[in-house]
Structures are given as C-alpha cells and as structure tokens.
Short mmCIF file of C-alpha atoms in Angstrom, two decimals:
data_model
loop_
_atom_site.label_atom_id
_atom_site.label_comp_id
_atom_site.label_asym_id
_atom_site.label_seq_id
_atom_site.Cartn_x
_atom_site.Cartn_y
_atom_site.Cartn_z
CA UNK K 1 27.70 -122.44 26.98
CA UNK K 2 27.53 -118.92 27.90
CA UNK K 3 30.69 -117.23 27.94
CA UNK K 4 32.48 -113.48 29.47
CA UNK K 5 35.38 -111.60 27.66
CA UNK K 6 37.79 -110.08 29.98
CA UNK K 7 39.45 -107.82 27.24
CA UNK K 8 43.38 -108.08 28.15
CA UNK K 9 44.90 -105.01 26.79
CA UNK K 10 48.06 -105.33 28.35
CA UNK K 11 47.54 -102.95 31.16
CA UNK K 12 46.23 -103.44 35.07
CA UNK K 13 45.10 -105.78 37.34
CA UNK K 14 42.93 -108.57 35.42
CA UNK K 15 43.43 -111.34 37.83
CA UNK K 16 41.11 -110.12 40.56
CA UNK K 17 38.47 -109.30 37.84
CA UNK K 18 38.63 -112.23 36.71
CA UNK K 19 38.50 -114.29 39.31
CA UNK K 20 35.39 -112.42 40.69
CA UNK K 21 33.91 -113.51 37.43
CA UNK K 22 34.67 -116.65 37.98
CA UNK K 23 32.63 -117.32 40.60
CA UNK K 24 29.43 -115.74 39.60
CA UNK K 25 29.20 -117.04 36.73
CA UNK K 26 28.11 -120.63 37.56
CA UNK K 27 27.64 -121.78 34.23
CA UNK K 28 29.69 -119.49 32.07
CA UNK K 29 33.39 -119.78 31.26
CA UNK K 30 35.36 -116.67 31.89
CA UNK K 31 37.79 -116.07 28.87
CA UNK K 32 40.79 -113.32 29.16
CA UNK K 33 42.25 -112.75 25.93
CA UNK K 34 43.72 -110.12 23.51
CA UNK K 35 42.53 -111.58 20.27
CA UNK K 36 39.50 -109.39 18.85
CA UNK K 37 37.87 -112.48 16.89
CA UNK K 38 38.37 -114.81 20.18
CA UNK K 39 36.08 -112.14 21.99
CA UNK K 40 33.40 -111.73 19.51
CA UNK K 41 32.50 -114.85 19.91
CA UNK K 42 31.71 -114.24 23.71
CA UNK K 43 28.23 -113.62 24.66
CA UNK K 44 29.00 -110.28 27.09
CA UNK K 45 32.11 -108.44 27.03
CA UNK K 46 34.36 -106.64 30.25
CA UNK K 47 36.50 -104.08 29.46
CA UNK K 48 38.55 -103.59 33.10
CA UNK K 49 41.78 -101.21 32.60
CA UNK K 50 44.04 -99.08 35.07
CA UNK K 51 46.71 -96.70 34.04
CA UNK K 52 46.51 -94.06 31.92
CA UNK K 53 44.19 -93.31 29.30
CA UNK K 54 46.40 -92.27 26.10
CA UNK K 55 48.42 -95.55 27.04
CA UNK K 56 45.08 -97.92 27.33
CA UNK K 57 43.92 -95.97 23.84
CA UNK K 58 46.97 -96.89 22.05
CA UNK K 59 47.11 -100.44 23.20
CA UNK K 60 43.27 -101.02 22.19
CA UNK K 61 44.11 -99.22 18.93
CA UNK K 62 47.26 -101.32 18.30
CA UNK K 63 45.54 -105.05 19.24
CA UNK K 64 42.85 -103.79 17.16
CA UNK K 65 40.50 -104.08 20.01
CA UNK K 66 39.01 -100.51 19.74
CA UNK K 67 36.78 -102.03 16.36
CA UNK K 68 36.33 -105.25 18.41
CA UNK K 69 34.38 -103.15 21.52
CA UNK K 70 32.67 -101.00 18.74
CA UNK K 71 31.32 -103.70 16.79
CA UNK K 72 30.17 -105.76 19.87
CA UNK K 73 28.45 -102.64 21.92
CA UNK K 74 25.99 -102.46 19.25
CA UNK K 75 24.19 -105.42 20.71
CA UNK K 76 26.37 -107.54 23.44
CA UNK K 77 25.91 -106.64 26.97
CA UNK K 78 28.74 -104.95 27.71
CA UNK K 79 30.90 -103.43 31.21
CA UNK K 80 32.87 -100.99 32.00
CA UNK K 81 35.19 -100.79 34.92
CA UNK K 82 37.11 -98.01 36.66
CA UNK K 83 39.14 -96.42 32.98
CA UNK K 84 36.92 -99.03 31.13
CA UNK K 85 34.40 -97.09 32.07
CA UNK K 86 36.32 -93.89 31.17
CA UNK K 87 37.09 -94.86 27.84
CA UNK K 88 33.49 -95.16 26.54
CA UNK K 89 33.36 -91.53 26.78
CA UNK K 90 34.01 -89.50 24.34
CA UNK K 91 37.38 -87.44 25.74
CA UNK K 92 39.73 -87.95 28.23
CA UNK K 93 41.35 -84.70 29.80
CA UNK K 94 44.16 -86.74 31.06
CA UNK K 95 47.74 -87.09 29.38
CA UNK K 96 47.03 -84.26 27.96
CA UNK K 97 43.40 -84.96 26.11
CA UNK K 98 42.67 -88.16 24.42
CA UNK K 99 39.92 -89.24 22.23
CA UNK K 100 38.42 -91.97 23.75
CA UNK K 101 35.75 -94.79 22.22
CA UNK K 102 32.50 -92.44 22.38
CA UNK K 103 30.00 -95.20 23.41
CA UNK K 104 28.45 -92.57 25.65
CA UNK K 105 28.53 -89.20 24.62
CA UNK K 106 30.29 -86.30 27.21
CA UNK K 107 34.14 -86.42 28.37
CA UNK K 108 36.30 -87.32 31.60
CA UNK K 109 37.75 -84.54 33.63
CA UNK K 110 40.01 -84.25 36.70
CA UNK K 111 39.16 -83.78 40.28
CA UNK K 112 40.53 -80.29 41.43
CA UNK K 113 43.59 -80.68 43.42
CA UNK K 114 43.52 -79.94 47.17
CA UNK K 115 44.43 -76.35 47.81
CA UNK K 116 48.35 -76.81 49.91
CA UNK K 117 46.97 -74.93 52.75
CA UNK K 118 46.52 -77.88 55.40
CA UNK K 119 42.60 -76.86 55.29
CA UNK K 120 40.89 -79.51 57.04
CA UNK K 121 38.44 -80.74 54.62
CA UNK K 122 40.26 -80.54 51.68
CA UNK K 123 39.67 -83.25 49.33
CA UNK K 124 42.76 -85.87 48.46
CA UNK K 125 43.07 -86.82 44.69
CA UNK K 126 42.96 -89.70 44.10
CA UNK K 127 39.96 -90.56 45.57
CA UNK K 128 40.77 -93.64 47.29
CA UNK K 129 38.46 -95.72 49.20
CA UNK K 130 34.78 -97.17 49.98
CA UNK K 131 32.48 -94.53 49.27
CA UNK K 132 28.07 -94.55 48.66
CA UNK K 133 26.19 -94.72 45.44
CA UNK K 134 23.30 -93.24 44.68
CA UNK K 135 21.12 -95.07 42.37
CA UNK K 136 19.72 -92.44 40.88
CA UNK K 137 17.67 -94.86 38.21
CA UNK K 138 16.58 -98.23 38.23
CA UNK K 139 18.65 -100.81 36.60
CA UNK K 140 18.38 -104.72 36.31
CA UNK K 141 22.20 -104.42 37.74
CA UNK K 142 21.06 -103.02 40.84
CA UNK K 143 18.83 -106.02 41.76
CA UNK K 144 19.26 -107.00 45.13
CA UNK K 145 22.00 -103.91 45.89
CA UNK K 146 20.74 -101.63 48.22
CA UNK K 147 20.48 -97.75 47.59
CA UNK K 148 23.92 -95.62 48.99
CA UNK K 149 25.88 -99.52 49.41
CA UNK K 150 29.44 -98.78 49.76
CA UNK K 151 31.84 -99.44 46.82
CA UNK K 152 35.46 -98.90 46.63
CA UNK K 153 36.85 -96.66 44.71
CA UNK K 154 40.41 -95.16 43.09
CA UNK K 155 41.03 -92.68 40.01
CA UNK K 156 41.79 -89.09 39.97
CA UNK K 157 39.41 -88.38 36.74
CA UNK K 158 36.27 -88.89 36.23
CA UNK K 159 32.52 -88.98 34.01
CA UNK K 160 30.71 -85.92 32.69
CA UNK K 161 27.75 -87.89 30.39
CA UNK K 162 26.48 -85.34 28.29
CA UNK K 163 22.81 -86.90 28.50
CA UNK K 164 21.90 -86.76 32.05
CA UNK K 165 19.63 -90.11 31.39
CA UNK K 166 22.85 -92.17 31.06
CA UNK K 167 23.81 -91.62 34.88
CA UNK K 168 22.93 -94.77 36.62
CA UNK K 169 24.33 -93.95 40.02
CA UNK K 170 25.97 -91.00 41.30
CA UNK K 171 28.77 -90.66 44.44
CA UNK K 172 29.67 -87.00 46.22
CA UNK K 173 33.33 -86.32 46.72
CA UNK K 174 33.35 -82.42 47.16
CA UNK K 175 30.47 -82.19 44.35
CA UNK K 176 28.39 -85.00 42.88
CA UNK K 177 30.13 -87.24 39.78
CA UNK K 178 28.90 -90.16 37.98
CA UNK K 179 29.81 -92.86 39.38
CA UNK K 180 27.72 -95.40 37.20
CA UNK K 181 26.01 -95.01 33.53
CA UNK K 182 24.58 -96.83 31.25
CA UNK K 183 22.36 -96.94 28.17
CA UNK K 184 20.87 -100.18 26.27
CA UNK K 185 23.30 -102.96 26.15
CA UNK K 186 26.51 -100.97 27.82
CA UNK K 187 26.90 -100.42 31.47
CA UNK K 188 29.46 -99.19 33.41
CA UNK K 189 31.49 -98.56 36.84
CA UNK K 190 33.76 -96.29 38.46
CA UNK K 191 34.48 -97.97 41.06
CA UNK K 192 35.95 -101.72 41.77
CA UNK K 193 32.80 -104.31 42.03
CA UNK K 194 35.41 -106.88 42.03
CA UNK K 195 37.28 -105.25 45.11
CA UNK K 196 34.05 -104.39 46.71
CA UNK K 197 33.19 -107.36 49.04
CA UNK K 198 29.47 -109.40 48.39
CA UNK K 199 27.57 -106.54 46.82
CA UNK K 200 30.38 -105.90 44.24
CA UNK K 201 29.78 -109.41 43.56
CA UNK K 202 26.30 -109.05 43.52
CA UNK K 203 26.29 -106.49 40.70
CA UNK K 204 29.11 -108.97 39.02
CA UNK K 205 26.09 -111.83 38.94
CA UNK K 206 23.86 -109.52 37.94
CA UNK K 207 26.08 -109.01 34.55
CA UNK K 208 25.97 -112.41 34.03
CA UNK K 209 22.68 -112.88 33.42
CA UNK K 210 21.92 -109.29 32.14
CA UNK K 211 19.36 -109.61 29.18
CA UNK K 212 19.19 -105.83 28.07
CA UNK K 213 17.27 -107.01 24.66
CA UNK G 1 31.35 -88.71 51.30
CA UNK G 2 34.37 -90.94 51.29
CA UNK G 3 34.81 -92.92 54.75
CA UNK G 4 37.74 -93.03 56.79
CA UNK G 5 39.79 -96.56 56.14
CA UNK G 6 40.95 -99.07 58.51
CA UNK G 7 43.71 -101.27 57.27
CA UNK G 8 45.12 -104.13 59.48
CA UNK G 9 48.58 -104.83 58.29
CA UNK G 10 49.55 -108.52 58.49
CA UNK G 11 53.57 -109.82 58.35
CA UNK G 12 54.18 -112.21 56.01
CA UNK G 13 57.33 -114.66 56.74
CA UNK G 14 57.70 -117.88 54.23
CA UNK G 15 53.94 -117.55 53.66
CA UNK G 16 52.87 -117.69 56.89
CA UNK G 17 51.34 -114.57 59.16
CA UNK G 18 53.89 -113.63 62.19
CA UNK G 19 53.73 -111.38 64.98
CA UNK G 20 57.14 -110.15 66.86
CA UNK G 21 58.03 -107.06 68.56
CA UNK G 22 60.77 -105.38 66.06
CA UNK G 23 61.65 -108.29 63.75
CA UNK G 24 62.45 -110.11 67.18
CA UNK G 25 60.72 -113.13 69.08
CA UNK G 26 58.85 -113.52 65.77
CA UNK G 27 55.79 -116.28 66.36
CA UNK G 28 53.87 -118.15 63.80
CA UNK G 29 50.36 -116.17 63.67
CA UNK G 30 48.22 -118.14 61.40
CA UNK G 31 47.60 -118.99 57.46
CA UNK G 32 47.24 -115.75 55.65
CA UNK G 33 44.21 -116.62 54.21
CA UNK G 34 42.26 -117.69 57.56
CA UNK G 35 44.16 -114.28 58.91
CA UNK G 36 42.35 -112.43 55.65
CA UNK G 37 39.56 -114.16 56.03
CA UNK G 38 38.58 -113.28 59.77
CA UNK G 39 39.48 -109.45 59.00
CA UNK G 40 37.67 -109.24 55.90
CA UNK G 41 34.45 -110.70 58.10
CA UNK G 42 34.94 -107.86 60.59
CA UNK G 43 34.82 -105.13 57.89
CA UNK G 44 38.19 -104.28 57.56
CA UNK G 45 38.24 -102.46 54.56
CA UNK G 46 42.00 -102.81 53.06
CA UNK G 47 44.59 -105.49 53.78
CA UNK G 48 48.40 -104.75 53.91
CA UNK G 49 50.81 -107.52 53.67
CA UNK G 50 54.75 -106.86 54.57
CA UNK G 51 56.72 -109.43 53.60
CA UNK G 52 59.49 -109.91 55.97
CA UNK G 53 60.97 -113.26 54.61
CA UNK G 54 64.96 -112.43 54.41
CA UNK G 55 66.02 -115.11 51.72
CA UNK G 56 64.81 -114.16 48.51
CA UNK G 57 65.30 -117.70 47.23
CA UNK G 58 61.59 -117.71 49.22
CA UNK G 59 59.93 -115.38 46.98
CA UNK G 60 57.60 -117.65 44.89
CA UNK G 61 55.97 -118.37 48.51
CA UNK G 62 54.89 -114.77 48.48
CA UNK G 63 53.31 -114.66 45.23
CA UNK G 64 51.51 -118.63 45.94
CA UNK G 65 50.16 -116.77 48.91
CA UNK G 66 49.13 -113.42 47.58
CA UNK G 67 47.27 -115.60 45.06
CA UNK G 68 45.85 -117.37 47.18
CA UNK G 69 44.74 -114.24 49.73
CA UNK G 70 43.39 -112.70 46.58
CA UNK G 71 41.26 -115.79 45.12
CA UNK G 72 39.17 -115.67 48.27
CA UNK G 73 38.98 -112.03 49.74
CA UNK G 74 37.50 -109.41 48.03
CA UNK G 75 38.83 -106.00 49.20
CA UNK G 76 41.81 -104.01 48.14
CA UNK G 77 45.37 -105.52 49.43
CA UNK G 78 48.50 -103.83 49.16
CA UNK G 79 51.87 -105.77 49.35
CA UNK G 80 54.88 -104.09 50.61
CA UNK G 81 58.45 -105.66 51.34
CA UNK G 82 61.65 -106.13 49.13
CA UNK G 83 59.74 -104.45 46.39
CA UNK G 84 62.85 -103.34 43.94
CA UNK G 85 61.85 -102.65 39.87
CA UNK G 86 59.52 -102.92 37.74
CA UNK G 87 59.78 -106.84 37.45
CA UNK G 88 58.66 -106.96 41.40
CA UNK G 89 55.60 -105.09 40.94
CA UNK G 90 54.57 -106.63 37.84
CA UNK G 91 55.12 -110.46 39.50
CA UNK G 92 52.51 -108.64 42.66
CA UNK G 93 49.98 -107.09 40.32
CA UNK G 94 49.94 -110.33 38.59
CA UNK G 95 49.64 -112.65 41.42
CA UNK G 96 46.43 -110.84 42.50
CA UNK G 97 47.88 -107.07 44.51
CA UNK G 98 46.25 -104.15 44.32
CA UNK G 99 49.10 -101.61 45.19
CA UNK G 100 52.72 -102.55 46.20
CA UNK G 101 54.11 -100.71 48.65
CA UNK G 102 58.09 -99.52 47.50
CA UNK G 103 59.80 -98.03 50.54
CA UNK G 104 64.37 -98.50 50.06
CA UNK G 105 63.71 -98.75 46.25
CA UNK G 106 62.18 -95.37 45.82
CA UNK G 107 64.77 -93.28 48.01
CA UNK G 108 67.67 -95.05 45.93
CA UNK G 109 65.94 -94.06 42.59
CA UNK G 110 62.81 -92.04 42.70
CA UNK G 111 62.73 -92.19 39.49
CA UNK G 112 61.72 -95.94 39.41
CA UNK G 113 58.46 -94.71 41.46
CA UNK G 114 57.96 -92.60 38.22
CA UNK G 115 58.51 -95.46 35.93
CA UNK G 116 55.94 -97.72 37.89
CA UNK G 117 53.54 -95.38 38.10
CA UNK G 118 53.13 -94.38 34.65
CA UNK G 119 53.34 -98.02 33.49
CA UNK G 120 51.32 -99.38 36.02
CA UNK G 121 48.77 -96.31 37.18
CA UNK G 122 49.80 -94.21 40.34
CA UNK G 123 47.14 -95.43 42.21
CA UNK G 124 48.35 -98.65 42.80
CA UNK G 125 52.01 -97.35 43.90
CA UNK G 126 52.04 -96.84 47.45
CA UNK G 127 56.18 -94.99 48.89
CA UNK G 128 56.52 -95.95 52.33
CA UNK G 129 57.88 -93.54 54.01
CA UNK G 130 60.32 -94.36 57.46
CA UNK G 131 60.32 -91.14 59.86
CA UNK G 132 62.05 -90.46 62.75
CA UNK G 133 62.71 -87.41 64.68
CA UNK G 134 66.36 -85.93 64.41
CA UNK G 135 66.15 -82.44 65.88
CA UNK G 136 68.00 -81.62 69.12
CA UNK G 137 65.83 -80.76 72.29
CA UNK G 138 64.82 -77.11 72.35
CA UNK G 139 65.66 -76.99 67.96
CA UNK G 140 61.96 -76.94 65.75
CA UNK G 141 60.85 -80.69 65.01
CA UNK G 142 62.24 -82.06 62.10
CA UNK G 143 61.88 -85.74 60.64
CA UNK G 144 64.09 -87.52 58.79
CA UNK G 145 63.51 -90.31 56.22
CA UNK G 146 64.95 -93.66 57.56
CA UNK G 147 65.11 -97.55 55.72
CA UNK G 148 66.19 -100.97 56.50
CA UNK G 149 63.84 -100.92 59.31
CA UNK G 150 65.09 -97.78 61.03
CA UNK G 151 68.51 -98.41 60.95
CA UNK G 152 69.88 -96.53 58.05
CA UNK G 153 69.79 -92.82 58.00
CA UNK G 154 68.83 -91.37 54.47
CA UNK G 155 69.25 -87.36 55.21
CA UNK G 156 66.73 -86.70 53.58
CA UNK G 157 64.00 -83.89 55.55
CA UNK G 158 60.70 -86.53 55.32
CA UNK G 159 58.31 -83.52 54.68
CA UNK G 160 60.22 -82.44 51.39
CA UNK G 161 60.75 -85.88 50.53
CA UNK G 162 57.10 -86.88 50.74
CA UNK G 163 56.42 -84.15 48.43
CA UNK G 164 59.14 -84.94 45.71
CA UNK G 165 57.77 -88.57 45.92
CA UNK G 166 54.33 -87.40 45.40
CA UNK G 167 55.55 -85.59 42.34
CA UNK G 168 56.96 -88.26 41.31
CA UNK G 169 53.98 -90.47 40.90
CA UNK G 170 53.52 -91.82 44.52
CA UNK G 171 49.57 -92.69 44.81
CA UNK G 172 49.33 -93.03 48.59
CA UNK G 173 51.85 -92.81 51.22
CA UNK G 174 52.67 -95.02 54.10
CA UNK G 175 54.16 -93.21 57.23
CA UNK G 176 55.63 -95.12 59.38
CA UNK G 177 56.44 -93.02 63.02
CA UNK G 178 60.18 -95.12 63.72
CA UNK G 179 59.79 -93.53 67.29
CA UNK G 180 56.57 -94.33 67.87
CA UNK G 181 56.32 -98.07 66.64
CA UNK G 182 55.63 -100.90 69.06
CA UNK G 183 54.75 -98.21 71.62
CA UNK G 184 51.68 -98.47 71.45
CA UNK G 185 51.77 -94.77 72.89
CA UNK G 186 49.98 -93.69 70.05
CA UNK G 187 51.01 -92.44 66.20
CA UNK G 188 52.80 -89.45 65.62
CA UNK G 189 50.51 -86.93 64.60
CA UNK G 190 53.16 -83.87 64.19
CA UNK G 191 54.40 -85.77 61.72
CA UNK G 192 51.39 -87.14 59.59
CA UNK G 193 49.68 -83.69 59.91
CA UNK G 194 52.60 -81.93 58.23
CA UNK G 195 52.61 -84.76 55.66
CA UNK G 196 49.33 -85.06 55.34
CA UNK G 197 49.03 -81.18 54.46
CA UNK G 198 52.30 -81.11 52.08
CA UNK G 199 50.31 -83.58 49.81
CA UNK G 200 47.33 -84.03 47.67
CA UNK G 201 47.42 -88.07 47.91
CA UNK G 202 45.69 -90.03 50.85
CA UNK G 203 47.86 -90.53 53.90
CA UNK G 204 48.02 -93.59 55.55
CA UNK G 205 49.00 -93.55 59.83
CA UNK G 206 51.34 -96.12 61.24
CA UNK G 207 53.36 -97.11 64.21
CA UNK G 208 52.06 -96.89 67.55
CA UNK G 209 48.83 -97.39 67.93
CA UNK G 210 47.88 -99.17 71.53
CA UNK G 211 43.82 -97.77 71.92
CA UNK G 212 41.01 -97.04 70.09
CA UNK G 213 41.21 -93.41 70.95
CA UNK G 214 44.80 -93.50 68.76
CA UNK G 215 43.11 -94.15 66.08
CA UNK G 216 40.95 -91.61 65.98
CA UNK G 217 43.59 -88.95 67.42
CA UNK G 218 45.32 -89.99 63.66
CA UNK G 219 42.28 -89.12 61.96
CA UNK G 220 41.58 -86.03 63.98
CA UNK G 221 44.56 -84.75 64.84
CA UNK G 222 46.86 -86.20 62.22
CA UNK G 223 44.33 -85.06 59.33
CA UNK G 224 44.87 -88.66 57.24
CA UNK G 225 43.31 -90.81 55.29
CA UNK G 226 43.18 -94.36 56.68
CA UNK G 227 44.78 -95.84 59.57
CA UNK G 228 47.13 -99.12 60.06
CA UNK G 229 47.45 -101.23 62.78
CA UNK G 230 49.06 -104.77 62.99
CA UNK G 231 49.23 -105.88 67.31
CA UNK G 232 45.86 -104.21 68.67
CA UNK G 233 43.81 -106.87 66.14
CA UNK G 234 46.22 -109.44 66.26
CA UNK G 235 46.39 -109.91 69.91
CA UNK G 236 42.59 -109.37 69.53
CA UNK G 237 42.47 -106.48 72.35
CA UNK G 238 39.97 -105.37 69.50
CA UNK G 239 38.13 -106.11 66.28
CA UNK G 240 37.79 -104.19 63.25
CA UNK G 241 34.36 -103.92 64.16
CA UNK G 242 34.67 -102.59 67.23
CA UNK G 243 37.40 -100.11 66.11
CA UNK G 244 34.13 -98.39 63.83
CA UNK G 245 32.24 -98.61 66.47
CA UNK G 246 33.87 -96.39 68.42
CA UNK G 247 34.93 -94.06 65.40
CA UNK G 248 31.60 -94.03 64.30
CA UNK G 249 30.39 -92.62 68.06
CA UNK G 250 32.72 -90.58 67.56
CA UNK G 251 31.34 -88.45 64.67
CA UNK G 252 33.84 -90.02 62.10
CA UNK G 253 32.65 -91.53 58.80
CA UNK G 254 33.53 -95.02 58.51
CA UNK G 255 32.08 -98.33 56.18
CA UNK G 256 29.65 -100.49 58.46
#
C-alpha cells in the first residue's frame, strides 16, 4: 500500500497537515514519524516545518533526518511546505544565516520591513494571508488548479532559486517572490495547501499520485 | 497583491458557540463545527475562537472541539482565551490551532510572548491588545491597555505597548476598541491607525462593527490588515459573502 511521510521534527503544526493528507489520499496511509529508517520506507515524503530555521536545522541534524531527506530526494517524490520549502535552499538569512539542505540551489532572504512612517501602502511583514499564484510553468501539481487561485500564506522570509527554471509559481507582495519551485522529484510551497480550502487540497491529491519518473 | 481578511470571531463556552451582549444573557449559538462550517462556505477566510468557559476544570472540551473544528475546515483558526505559558499553546497547536491569541498573559510577562514565539514561530502568536480611551475631554487622545474584559486598568500607553509587544515577538495583533464594543457604532479607527502605523505586523480591527460600511471605514480609515466581527454574521444581518461584496465594490481587494 502506498504510503506519505510527514517528517516530525519536533517543531510546528503537523496535525492540520496531516489530516489534509489524510483525506486525499484514499488509498495511502499517512505516517508522521521522527525515525529516518521508518520514512524511507515511505513511497513520497512531506517535510512541513514552522519556526525558525537554525532551530528546524539543528533538530533535522540531531534526529538524523537531514541524511534521511538527502538520500530520499534523489528519487522519492518529495514536498516542501512553508520553511520545508525554505530549507531545500541552500542559505537561510534568518537567525543570523544558516546553511540549509541545498536541494535547490539559491538562498532565503527577508522581506524589507515597512518604513515607520504610517505610509499607506506600506507592506506588513509577515505576510499574512490569502494571496494569488502565478503559475508561471506547467506542473502535474497544478492539474485542475486554476492560474492566480488564492492560497494562504505566512513567513517573513522567503525563496531566491538561483536557476530561474526551478520557479513553479510566483506571488507579488511589493515585488515578485517565488512562491512555488520545483525540479524532478522535489516540489515545493510557500504557502499553506493544507490551510488553503479545496484547491489546497487539490494540489495535496495531486502529490499523492505524483509520478515525476 | 495580498487581500484584505475577514475573520468572524465565534465564542466558545463548554464547547458550544454563544452569543451575549458583554459576557451577559449569554445564549447557546450552535455546534462549533456547523458554526465553522457555514462560515467557511461563505468564504470567510480566518476563524477566531475565544474561549469564554470560566472553570478551567472544562478545558479538555476546548481542545475535543478545536480538534474537531480543525479535522473538517480548512482555513487558518486562531484560538484566544485563558491562554497562560507555553504548555497552553503547545496543548492548541497540537489539537489542530493555527495561532493562539495571548492577551493577560503577555502584559504580566512579555517575555513569555518572546519565549512562544521563538519556540513556536511568531507567526502563529497573536497579543491581544484591550484599548480604551483615558484622556480627559479637551487633553490629546490617549489609549490605555486594559484586561479581564475591560475591567482592569494596566497603565500601560497601548501605542508603546503594541510596539514593545511587537518587539517582542508578537506576529499579529488583535485590537480590541473597549469603548467601542457591542456598539455597533463602528471600530475605532484613531486607535488602529496609530497602531497600525507603530508596527510592521498585520493589524487586526475589533469591537464595534454594526454595517458593512464599518468594515471598510477599518480598512480605509484604520489602515489594517483584516477585520473581526462576531454579532453582524451571527445574527445573520449579513454573510461573509455579502460583506466582499460590498468591499469588493468598493475598490478593496478581497478573496472571492
């Protein structure tokens, strides 16, 4: 039987995640766990996370997850959400600067803060909320997900892929980010599918049966 | 661009939605998940829950229904009430929250705000903040920061405090107009357009809303982020729906 890895690093919201999971997979068993030999032996992977980055780092590091995620990205489909999407970059500005996993090659940067001068469309960080993405390339993910759908979003940093062909979807708060990438067997989200009503659950299913060989 | 929220806010007593005016006259409103449900199908696009049970011995009810609420709706819900440490916002998270909303806790130790945040990532940390206005006629407005539903004076000035808070790893704010709530004469936008400038986070309006046209004067004239209302959708004088409709003629950018 077909099965998902929620990868339970200790940090964030997995409940909601998983429970999304749950029900588009009809088939599959959703299994949240720590243990890196318990999650190779899913067929696709999730890597969810909130928080911080240099805190998620250090928790994959010591669970030994971090050689779990690099071993299975060479061939398991594989998804990134909100900082699991962050950490398959190469760099993390935040906490300082962290090296991060490097699945996809570029770093993660802040938003600039709002100037304090009351100016009316000054930009709030985080950015918190539903916002439009662009799907700037095809992608089986996208099946059935309209162009510019609203998703919901919240982090204060985000993607800068190096290789411009990795950007899957792109979302404008004050300048255009990435907002989605992906290359072979690895995709990846900024914002919440799971909090993101039917067409977050739509791209969800679409995981599921994602064949990327 | 990002779209302007609407968040109903929902009271939760002993796991079961309520509506009273002020804590009083309090009348079973529904199952929270129905009450989810039916907002979540209008487009609402966050959920608050306040917990206003008084016993704590009733506390597992709130996390068997913010499980439940969370199972079946798929948008963002915050859950605010009685929130004290670390231990409280863990048990939320877990059961299936978003953010928790931390309101006393946070002006008796803003340094627990700090501690959740960095363990648990400032977005989901939401201070509410309780204003009221405490100048004399004829003095320049000033707001000060209020708890146990109004009834508690803090002395602390709420535009310095929302900063500190904000510095201190608050994600979101919640600000609550005490003078304006149950009104319905509309939110008080002196207040959330000087908060609303003092900080970089989103800004969320409450207290007071009794029209349509309130909600947009909080968005236009009080500069924030998303709105909250709790009577004008639960004594269905509107819908969700209708609430974007009419922000949306209005020129304002909103999730349809």
């Amino acid at each position: 039987m077909a099965s998902i890895g929620v990868i339970d690093y200790g940090m964030g919201n997995l409940h909601s995640l998983g429970k999304a999971l749950e029900r588009v997979s009809d088939s599959g068993r959703v299994i949240i766990s720590y243990d890196p030999n318990e999650l190779l032996k899913c067929d696709r992977l999730v890597l969810p996370g909130v928080g911080g980055v240099r805190e998620c780092m250090k928790e994959l590091q010591r669970l030994e997850l971090n050689e779990m995620v690099a071993e299975a990205a060479r061939s398991k489909p594989m998804l990134g959400v909100c900082l699991g999407m962050q950490v398959m970059l190469e760099w993390s500005d935040e906490n300082g600067g962290v090296p991060a996993l490097g699945l996809f090659p570029g770093r993660v940067t802040r938003f600039p803060d709002p100037p304090e001068d009351g100016s009316p469309n000054r930009l709030k960080v985080p950015h918190m909320g539903w916002n439009r993405v662009r799907q700037v390339q095809q992608h089986p993910l996208w099946r059935g997900v309209p162009d510019q759908t609203w998703f919901y979003f919240v982090h204060s940093y985000h993607a800068v892929p190096t290789n411009p062909a990795h950007i899957m979807g792109s979302t404008d708060y004050g300048a255009s980010f990435a907002s989605a990438i992906a290359r072979d067997n690895i995709a990846a989200f900024q914002f919440h599918p799971e909090k993101s009503q039917n067409y977050g659950m739509m791209l969800l299913a679409n995981f599921t049966q994602w064949d990327p060989a | 661009m990002l779209a302007k929220r609407i968040i109903p806010c929902l009271d939760i007593d002993r796991g079961r939605v309520v509506k009273g005016i002020k804590f009083e006259d309090v009348q079973d409103a529904g199952d929270p998940v129905e009450v989810a449900r039916k907002y979540d199908a209008q487009g609402a696009d966050e959920l608050v829950f306040l917990d206003i049970t008084a016993s704590v011995d009733d506390r597992p009810t709130l996390f068997q229904t913010v499980e439940a609420v969370a199972r079946q709706i798929y948008i963002p819900l915050t859950v605010g009430g009685g929130v004290r440490n670390c231990a409280d916002v863990r048990a939320l998270l877990s059961a299936g929250a978003d953010k928790v909303s931390i309101n006393t806790a946070a002006v008796d130790n803003p340094d627990f705000v700090s501690e959740a945040g960095g363990r648990y990532g400032v977005q989901c940390i939401v201070v509410a903040i309780d204003a009221k206005r405490v100048n004399k006629k004829k003095e320049p407005v000033r707001w000060e920061v209020f708890t146990h539903g109004g009834r508690k004076s803090t002395g602390l000035d709420a535009i310095e405090w929302a900063r500190t808070i904000v510095q201190k790893g608050a994600g979101e704010l919640l600000v609550t107009s005490i003078d304006r709530d149950g009104t319905k004469g509309g939110y008080d936008n002196e207040l959330l357009r000087a908060i609303s400038d003092a900080v970089s986070v989103p800004v969320i309006a409450s207290g007071g809303v009794g029209t349509l046209e309130h909600l947009y004067d909080g968005f236009h004239d009080g500069g924030v982020d998303a709105v909250l209302a709790a009577s004008i959708f639960h004594q269905g004088t509107y819908s969700v729906g209708e609430a974007k409709q009419f922000l949306t003629d209005k020129g304002l950018l909103v999730r349809r």
